[in-house]
mmCIF file of C-alpha atoms in Angstrom:
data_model
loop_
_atom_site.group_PDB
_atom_site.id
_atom_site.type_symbol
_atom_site.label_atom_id
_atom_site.label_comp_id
_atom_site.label_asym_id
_atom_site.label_seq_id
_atom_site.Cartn_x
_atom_site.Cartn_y
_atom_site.Cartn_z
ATOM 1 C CA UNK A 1 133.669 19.384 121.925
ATOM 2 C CA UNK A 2 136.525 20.010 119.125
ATOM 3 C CA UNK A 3 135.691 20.273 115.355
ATOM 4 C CA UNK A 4 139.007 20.787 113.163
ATOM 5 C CA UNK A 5 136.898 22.672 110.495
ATOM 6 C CA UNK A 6 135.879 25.868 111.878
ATOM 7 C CA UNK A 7 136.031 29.255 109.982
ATOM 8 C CA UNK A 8 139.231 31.028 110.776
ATOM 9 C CA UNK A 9 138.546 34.618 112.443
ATOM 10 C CA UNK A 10 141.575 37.146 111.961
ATOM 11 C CA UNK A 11 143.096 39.072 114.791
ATOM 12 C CA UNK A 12 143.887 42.755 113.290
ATOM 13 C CA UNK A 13 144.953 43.983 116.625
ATOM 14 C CA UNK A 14 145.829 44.106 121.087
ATOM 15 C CA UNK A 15 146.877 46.484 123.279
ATOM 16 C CA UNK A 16 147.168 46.504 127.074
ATOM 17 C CA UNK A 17 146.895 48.289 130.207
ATOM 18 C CA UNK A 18 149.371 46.600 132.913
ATOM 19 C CA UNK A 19 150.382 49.498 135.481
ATOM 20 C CA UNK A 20 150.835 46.655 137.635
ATOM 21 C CA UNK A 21 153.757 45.197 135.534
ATOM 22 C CA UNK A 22 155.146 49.042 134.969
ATOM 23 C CA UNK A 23 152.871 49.253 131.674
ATOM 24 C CA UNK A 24 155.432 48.150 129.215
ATOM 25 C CA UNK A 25 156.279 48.259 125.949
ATOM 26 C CA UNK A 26 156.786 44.891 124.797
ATOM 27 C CA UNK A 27 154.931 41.933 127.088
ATOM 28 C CA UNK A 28 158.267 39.505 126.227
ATOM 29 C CA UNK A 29 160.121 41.984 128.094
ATOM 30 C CA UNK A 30 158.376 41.338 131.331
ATOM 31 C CA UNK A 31 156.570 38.318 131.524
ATOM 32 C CA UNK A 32 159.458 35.994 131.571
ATOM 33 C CA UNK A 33 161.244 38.414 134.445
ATOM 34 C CA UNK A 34 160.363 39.502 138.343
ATOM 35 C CA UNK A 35 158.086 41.227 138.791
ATOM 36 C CA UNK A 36 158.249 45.172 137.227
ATOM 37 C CA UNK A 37 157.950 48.082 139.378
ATOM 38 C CA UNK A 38 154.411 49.006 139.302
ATOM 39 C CA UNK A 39 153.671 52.421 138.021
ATOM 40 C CA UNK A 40 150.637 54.581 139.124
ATOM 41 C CA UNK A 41 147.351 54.246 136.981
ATOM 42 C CA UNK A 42 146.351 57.426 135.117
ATOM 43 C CA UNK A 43 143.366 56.401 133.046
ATOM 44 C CA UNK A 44 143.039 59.989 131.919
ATOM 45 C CA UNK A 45 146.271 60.162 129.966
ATOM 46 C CA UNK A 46 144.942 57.870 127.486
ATOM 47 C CA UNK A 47 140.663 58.354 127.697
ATOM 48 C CA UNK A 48 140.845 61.975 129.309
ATOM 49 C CA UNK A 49 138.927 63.375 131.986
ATOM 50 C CA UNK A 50 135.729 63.552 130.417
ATOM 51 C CA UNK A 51 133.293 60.242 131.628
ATOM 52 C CA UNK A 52 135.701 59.044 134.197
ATOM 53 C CA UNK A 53 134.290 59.845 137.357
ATOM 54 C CA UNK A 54 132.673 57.143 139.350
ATOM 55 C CA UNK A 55 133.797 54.924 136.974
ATOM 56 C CA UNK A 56 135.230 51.324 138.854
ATOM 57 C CA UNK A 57 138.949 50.819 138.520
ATOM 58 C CA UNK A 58 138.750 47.369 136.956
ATOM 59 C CA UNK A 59 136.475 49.744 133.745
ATOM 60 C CA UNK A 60 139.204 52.030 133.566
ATOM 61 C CA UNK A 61 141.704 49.428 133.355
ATOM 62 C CA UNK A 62 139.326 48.017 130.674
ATOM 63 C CA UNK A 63 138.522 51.071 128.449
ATOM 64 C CA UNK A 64 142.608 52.027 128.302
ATOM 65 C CA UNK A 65 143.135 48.327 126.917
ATOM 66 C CA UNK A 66 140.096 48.406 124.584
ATOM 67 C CA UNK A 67 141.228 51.832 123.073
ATOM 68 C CA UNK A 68 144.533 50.085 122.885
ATOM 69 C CA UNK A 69 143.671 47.358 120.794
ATOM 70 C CA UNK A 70 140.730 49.654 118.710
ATOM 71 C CA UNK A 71 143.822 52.026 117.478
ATOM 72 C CA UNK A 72 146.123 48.975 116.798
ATOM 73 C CA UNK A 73 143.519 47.592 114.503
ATOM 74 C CA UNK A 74 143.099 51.041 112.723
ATOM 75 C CA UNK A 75 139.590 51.419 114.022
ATOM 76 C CA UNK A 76 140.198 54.729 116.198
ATOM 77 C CA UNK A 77 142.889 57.479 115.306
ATOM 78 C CA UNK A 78 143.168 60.889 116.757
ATOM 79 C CA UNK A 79 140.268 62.282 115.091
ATOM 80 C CA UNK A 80 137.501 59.093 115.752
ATOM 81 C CA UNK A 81 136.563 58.424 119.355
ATOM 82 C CA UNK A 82 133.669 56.825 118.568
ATOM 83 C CA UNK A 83 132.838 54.029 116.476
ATOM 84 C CA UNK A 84 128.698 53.968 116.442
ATOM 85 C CA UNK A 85 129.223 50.559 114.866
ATOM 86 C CA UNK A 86 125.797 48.505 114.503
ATOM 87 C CA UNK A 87 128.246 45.166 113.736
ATOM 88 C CA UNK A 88 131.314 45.629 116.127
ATOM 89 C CA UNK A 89 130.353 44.092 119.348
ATOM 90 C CA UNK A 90 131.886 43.439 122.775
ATOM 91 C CA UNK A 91 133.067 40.500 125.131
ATOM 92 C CA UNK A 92 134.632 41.009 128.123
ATOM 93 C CA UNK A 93 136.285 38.668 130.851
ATOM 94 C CA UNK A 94 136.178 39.392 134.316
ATOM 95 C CA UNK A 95 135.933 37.509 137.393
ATOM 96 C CA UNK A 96 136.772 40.620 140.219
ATOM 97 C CA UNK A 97 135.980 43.656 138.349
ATOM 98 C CA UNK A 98 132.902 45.098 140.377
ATOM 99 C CA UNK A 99 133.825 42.694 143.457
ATOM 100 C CA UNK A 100 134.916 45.664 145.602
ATOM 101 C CA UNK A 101 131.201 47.281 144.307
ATOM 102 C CA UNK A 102 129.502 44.250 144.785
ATOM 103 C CA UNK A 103 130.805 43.463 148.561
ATOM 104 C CA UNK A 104 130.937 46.799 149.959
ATOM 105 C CA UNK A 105 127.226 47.505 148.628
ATOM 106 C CA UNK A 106 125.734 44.215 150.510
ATOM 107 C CA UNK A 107 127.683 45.006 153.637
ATOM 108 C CA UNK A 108 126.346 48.266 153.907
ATOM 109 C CA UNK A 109 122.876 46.999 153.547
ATOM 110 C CA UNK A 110 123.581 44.148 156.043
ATOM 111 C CA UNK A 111 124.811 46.971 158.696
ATOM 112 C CA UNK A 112 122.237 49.327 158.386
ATOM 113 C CA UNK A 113 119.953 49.332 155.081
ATOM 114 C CA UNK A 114 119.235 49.643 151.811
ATOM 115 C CA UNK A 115 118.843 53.664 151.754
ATOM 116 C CA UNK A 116 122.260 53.903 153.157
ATOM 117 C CA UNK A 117 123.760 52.523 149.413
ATOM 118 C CA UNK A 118 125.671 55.475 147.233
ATOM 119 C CA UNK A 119 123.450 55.993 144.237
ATOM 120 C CA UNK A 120 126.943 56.203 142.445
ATOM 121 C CA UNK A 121 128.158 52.861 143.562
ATOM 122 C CA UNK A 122 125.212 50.791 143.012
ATOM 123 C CA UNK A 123 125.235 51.127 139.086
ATOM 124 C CA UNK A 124 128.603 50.013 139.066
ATOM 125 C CA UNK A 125 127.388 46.427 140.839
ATOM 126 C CA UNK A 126 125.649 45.442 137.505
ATOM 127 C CA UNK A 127 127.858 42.599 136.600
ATOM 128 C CA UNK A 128 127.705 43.889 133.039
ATOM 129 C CA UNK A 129 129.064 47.032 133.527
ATOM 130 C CA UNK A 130 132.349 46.727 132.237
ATOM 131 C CA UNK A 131 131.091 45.518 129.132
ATOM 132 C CA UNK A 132 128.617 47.769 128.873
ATOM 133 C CA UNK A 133 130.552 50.529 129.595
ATOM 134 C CA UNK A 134 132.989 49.977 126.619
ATOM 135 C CA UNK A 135 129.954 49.086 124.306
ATOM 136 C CA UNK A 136 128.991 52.767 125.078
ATOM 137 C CA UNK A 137 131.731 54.588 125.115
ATOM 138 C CA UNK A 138 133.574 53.050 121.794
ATOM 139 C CA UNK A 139 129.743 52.890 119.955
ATOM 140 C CA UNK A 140 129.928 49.292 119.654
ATOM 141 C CA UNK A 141 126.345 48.822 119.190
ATOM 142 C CA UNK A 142 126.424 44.841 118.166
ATOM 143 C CA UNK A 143 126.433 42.264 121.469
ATOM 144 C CA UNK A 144 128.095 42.791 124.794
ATOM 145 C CA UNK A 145 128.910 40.118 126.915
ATOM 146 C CA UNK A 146 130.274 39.846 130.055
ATOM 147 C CA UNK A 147 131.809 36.596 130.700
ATOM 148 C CA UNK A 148 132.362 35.504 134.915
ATOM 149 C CA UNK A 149 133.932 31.803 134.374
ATOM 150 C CA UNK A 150 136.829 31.471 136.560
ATOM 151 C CA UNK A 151 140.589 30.926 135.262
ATOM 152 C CA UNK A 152 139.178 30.065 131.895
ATOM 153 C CA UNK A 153 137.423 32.948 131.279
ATOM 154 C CA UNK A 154 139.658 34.630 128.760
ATOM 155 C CA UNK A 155 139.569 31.918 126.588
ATOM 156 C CA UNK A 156 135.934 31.229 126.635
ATOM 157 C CA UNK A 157 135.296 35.099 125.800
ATOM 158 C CA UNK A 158 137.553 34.490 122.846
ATOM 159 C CA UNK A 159 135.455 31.589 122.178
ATOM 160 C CA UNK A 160 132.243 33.497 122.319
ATOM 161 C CA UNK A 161 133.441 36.228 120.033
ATOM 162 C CA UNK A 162 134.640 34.266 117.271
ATOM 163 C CA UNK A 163 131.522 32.150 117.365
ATOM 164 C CA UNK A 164 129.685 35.652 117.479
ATOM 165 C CA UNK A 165 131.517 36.536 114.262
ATOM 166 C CA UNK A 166 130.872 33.202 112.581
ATOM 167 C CA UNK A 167 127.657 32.715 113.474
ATOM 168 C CA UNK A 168 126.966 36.472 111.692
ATOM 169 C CA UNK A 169 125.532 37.929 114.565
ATOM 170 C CA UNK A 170 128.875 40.262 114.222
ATOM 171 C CA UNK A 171 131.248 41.325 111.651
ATOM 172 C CA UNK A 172 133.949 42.563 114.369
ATOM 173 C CA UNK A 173 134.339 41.810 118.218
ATOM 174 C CA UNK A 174 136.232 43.519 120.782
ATOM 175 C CA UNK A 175 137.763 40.984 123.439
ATOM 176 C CA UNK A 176 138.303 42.095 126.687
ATOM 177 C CA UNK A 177 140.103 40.474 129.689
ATOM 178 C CA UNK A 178 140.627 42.477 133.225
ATOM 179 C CA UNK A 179 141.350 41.397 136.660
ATOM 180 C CA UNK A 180 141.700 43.528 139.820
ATOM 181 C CA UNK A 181 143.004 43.441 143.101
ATOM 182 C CA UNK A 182 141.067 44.810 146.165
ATOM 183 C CA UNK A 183 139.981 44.179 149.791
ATOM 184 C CA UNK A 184 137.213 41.806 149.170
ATOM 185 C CA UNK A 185 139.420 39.780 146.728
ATOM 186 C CA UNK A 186 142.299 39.395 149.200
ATOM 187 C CA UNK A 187 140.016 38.450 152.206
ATOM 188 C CA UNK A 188 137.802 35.902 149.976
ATOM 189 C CA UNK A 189 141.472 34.094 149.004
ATOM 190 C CA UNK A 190 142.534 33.917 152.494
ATOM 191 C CA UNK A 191 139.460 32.514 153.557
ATOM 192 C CA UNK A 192 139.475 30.034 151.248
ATOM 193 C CA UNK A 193 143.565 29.345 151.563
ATOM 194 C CA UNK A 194 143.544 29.389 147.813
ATOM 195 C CA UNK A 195 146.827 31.478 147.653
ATOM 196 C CA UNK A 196 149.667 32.067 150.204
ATOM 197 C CA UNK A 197 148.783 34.746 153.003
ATOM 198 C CA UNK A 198 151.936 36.716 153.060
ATOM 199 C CA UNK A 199 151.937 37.471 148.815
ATOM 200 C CA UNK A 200 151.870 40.851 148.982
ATOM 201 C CA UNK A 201 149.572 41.132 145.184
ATOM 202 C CA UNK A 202 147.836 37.996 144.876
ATOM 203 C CA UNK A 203 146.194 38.821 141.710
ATOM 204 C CA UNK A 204 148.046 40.405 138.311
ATOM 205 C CA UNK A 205 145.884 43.950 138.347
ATOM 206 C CA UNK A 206 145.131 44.877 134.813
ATOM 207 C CA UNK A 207 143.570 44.451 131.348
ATOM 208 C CA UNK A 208 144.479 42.982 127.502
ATOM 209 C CA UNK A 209 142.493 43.544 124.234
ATOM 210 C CA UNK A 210 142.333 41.878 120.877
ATOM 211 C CA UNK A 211 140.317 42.900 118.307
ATOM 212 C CA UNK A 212 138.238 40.076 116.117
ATOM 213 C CA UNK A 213 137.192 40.278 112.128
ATOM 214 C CA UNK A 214 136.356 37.928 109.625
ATOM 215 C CA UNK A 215 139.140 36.498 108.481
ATOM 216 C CA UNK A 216 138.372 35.975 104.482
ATOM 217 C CA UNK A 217 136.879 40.128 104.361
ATOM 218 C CA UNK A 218 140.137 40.707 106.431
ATOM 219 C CA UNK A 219 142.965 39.653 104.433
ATOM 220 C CA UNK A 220 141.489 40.277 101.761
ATOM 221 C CA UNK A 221 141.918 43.958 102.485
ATOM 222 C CA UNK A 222 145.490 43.627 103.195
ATOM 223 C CA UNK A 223 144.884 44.603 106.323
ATOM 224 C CA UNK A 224 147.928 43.560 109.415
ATOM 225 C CA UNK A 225 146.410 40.051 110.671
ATOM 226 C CA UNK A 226 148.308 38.573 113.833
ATOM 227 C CA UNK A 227 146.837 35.468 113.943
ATOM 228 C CA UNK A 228 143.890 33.333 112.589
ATOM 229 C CA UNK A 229 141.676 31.515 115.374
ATOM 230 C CA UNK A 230 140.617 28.491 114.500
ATOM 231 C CA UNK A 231 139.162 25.192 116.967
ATOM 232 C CA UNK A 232 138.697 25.144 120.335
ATOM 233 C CA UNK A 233 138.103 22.520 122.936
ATOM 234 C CA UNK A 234 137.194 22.378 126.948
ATOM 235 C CA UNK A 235 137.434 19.581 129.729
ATOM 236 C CA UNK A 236 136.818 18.748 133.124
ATOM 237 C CA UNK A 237 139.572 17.254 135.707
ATOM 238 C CA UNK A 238 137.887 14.026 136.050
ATOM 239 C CA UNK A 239 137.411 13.441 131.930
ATOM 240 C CA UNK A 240 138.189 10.275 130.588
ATOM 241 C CA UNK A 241 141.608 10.173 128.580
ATOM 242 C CA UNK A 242 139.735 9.391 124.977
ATOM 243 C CA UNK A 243 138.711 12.696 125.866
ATOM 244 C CA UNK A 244 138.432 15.125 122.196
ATOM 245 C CA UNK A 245 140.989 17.520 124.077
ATOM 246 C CA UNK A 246 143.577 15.085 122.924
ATOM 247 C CA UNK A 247 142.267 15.117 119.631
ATOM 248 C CA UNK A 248 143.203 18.677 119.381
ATOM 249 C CA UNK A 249 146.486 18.574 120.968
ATOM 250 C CA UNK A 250 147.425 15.684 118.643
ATOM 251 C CA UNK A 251 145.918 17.264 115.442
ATOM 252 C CA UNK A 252 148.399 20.474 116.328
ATOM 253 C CA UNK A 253 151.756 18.759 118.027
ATOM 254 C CA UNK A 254 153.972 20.944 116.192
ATOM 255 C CA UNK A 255 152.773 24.004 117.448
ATOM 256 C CA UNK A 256 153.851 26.296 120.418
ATOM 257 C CA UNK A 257 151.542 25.448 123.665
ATOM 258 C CA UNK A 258 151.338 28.148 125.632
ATOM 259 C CA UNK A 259 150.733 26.352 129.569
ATOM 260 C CA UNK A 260 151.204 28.035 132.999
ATOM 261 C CA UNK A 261 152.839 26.886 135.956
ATOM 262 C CA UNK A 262 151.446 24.270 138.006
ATOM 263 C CA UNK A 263 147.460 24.659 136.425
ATOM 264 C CA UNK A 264 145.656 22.175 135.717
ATOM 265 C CA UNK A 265 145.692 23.263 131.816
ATOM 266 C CA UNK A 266 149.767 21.803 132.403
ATOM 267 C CA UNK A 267 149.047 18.501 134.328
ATOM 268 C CA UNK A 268 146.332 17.750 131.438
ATOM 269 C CA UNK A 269 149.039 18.289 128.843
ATOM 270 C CA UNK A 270 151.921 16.171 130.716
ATOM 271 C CA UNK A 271 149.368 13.739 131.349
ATOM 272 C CA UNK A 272 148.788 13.166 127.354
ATOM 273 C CA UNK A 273 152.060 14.409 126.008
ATOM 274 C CA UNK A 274 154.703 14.172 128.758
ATOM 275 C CA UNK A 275 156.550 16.943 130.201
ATOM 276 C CA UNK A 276 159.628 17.542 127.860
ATOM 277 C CA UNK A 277 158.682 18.899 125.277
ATOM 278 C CA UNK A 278 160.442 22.122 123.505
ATOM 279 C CA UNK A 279 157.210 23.483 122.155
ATOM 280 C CA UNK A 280 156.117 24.650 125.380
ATOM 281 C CA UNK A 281 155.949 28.796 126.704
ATOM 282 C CA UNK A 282 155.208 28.839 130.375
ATOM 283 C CA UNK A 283 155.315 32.524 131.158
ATOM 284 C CA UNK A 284 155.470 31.819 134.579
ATOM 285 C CA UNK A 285 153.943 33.395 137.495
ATOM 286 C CA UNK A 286 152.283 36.396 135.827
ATOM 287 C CA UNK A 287 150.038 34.305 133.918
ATOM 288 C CA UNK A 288 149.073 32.407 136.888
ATOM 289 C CA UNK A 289 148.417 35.660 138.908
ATOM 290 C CA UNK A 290 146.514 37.057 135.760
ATOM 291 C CA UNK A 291 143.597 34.436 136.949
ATOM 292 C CA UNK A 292 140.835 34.675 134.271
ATOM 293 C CA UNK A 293 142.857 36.740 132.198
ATOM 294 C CA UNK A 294 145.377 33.799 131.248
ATOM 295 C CA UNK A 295 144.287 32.880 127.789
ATOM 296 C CA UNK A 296 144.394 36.406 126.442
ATOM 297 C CA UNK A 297 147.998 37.394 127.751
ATOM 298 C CA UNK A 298 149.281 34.629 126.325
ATOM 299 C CA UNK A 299 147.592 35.262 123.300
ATOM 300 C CA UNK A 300 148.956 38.443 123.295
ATOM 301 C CA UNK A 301 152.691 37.266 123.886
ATOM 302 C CA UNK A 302 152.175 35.256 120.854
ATOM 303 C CA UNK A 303 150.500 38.191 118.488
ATOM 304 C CA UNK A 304 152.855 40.410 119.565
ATOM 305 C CA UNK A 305 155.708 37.556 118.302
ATOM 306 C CA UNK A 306 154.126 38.167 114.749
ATOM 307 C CA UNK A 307 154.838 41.322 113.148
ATOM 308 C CA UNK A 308 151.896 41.034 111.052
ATOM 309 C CA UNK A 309 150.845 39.629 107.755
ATOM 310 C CA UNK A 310 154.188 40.352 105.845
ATOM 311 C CA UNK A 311 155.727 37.343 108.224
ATOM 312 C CA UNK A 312 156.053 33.829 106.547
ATOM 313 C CA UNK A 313 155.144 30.434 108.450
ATOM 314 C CA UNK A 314 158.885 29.368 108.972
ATOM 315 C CA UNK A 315 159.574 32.862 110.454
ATOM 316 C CA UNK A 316 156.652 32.115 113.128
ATOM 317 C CA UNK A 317 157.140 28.644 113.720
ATOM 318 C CA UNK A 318 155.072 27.863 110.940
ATOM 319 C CA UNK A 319 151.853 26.454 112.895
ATOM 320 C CA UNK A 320 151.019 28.587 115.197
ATOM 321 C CA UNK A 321 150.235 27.797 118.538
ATOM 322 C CA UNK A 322 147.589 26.438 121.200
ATOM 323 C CA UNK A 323 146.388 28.368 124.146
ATOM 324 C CA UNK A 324 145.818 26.337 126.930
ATOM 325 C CA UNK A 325 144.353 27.994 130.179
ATOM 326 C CA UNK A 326 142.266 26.872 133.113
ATOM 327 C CA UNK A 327 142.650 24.696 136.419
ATOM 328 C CA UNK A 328 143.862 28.111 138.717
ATOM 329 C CA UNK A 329 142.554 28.472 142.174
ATOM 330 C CA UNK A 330 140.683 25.478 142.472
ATOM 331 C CA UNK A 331 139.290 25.761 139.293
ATOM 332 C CA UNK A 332 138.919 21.976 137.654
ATOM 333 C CA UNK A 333 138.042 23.258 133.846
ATOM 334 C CA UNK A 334 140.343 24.231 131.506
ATOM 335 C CA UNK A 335 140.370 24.639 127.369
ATOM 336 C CA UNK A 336 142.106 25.180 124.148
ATOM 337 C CA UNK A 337 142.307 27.407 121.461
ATOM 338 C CA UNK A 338 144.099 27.385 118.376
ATOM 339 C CA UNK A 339 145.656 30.092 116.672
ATOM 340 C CA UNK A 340 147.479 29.830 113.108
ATOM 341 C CA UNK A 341 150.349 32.107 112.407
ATOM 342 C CA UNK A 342 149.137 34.519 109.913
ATOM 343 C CA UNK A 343 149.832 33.939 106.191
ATOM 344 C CA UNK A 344 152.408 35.385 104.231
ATOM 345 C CA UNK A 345 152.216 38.378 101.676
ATOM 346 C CA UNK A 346 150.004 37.192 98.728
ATOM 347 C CA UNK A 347 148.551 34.526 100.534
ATOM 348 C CA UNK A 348 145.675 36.346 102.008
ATOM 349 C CA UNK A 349 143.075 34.166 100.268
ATOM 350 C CA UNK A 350 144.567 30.895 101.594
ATOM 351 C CA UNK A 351 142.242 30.049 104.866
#
């Protein structure tokens, strides 16, 4: 489904937590390149040491991004930790976060039994609990969501947010997207040949952050707005070519598409548009490896392109761009979202 008339929703601001990429400063710097030097994860330089214990590594990952993007947008400083927020909510995509938790927890009760669990652990297999956790910690006290959907996931917990915020169920939404590596992951993908044995880090270990707000409340405020998101679409590998996808591709050829290697979301796009075509970012094989994370790294790449609401259209490429993500490790669904480049000075009112 695609409708070109959907209420913009402003991003006001990302952050990241890539140890696994050397936790840089600028995304462009690294995406494009080999891979970074990893660096060692030390969640409690940026949350402290105070709530961390027992906490799953794919949470920690989640909370550094999520504090990330809540200081970007202006929503935590050095003096607020907490939000206690009854209309700033939470969505979070992850399809390996507690899979470590999850696996090691049935095994044990397989092998001997139920008693022989860790009382610790077992919270931590809640397949909410990264959300959850966040919601708690930051005082968002609107929804939390935990979204489990494969390569696509990013973008449909982007979806879900900005419907959230439309819908008025939410003023603000924090958008989440982590992915982690572990034992259970690596012996699940080799099992199921879905990516090549000898890859040392089959999966791109780490977590991005956007923060979500009304768009008209937004710039009206003056506040920095990095993009506006606008329609969406999904489809499945075997959809017909009339399919509304194509709609929304043709409605917004002049825009950057963001595609990734040799996905499905790609073959979709060549198979409708052909494969030259100089509006196209393929950030290569960290996107690919980022698995349901995609759609928000991108999305980040392109915010972070922006420099806020003082930049004009022709200094952004004027239209914005399309985030296409899906079709990764057998996956056969993939979407679209659209995000404007945000308006120029004075033109806050202009949706």
């Amino acid at each position: 489904m695609s409708n070109a008339t959907r209420t913009p929703v402003a991003i006001t601001g990302y952050g990241w937590e890539l140890p696994s990429l050397g936790n840089p400063r600028n995304l462009a710097d690294v995406l494009c390149q080999p891979v970074a030097s990893a660096i060692p994860f030390a969640p409690e330089d940026k949350l402290g040491k105070k709530g961390l214990r027992y906490k799953e590594r794919a949470t920690l990952l989640a909370l550094c991004a999520a504090k990330s993007a809540l200081q970007h947008a202006g929503w935590l400083d050095d003096t607020t930790e907490k939000l206690e927020a009854p209309d700033f909510g939470v969505v979070v995509a992850s399809n390996t976060g507690n899979f470590d938790t999850v696996c090691g927890a049935a095994d044990t009760i397989r092998r001997e039994h139920v008693d022989a669990t860790s009382s610790m652990d077992l919270p931590n297999a809640s397949s909410n609990v990264i959300a959850s956790t966040i919601a708690i910690r930051f005082g968002l006290q609107a929804i939390n969501l935990m979204v489990c959907s494969g390569s696509s996931a990013a973008l449909d917990a982007l979806v879900l947010a900005a419907n959230t915020i439309r819908n008025g169920r939410a003023k603000r939404m924090l958008v989440v997207a982590v992915e982690s590596d572990g034992v259970a992951l690596r012996s699940l993908l080799a099992q199921q040949r879905l990516t090549a044995l000898e890859e040392e880090a089959p999966i791109l270990e780490g977590a991005c952050a956007v923060v979500l707000e009304a768009a008209e409340e937004t710039l009206a405020s003056h506040a920095n707005v990095y993009g506006l998101l606008t329609d969406y679409a999904y489809v499945h590998a075997d959809a017909p070519d009339a399919h509304p996808i194509y709609n929304l591709l043709d409605r917004h050829q002049r825009k950057i598409k963001y595609l990734s290697g040799a996905s499905f979301a790609k073959a979709l796009y060549e198979r409708g548009f052909g494969a030259a075509d100089d509006t196209v970012i393929d950030l290569g094989d960290h996107v690919l490896r980022s698995y349901g994370s995609a759609a928000l790294l991108q999305l980040l790449h392109y915010c972070e392109q922006q420099g806020g609401v003082t930049a004009t259209a022709k200094e952004t490429g004027g239209h914005g761009a399309v985030i296409m993500a899906g079709g990764v490790w057998a996956d056969r669904r993939a979407g679209a979202v659209v995000v404007l480049a945000p308006p120029a000075a004075g033109e806050g009112a202009a949706l």
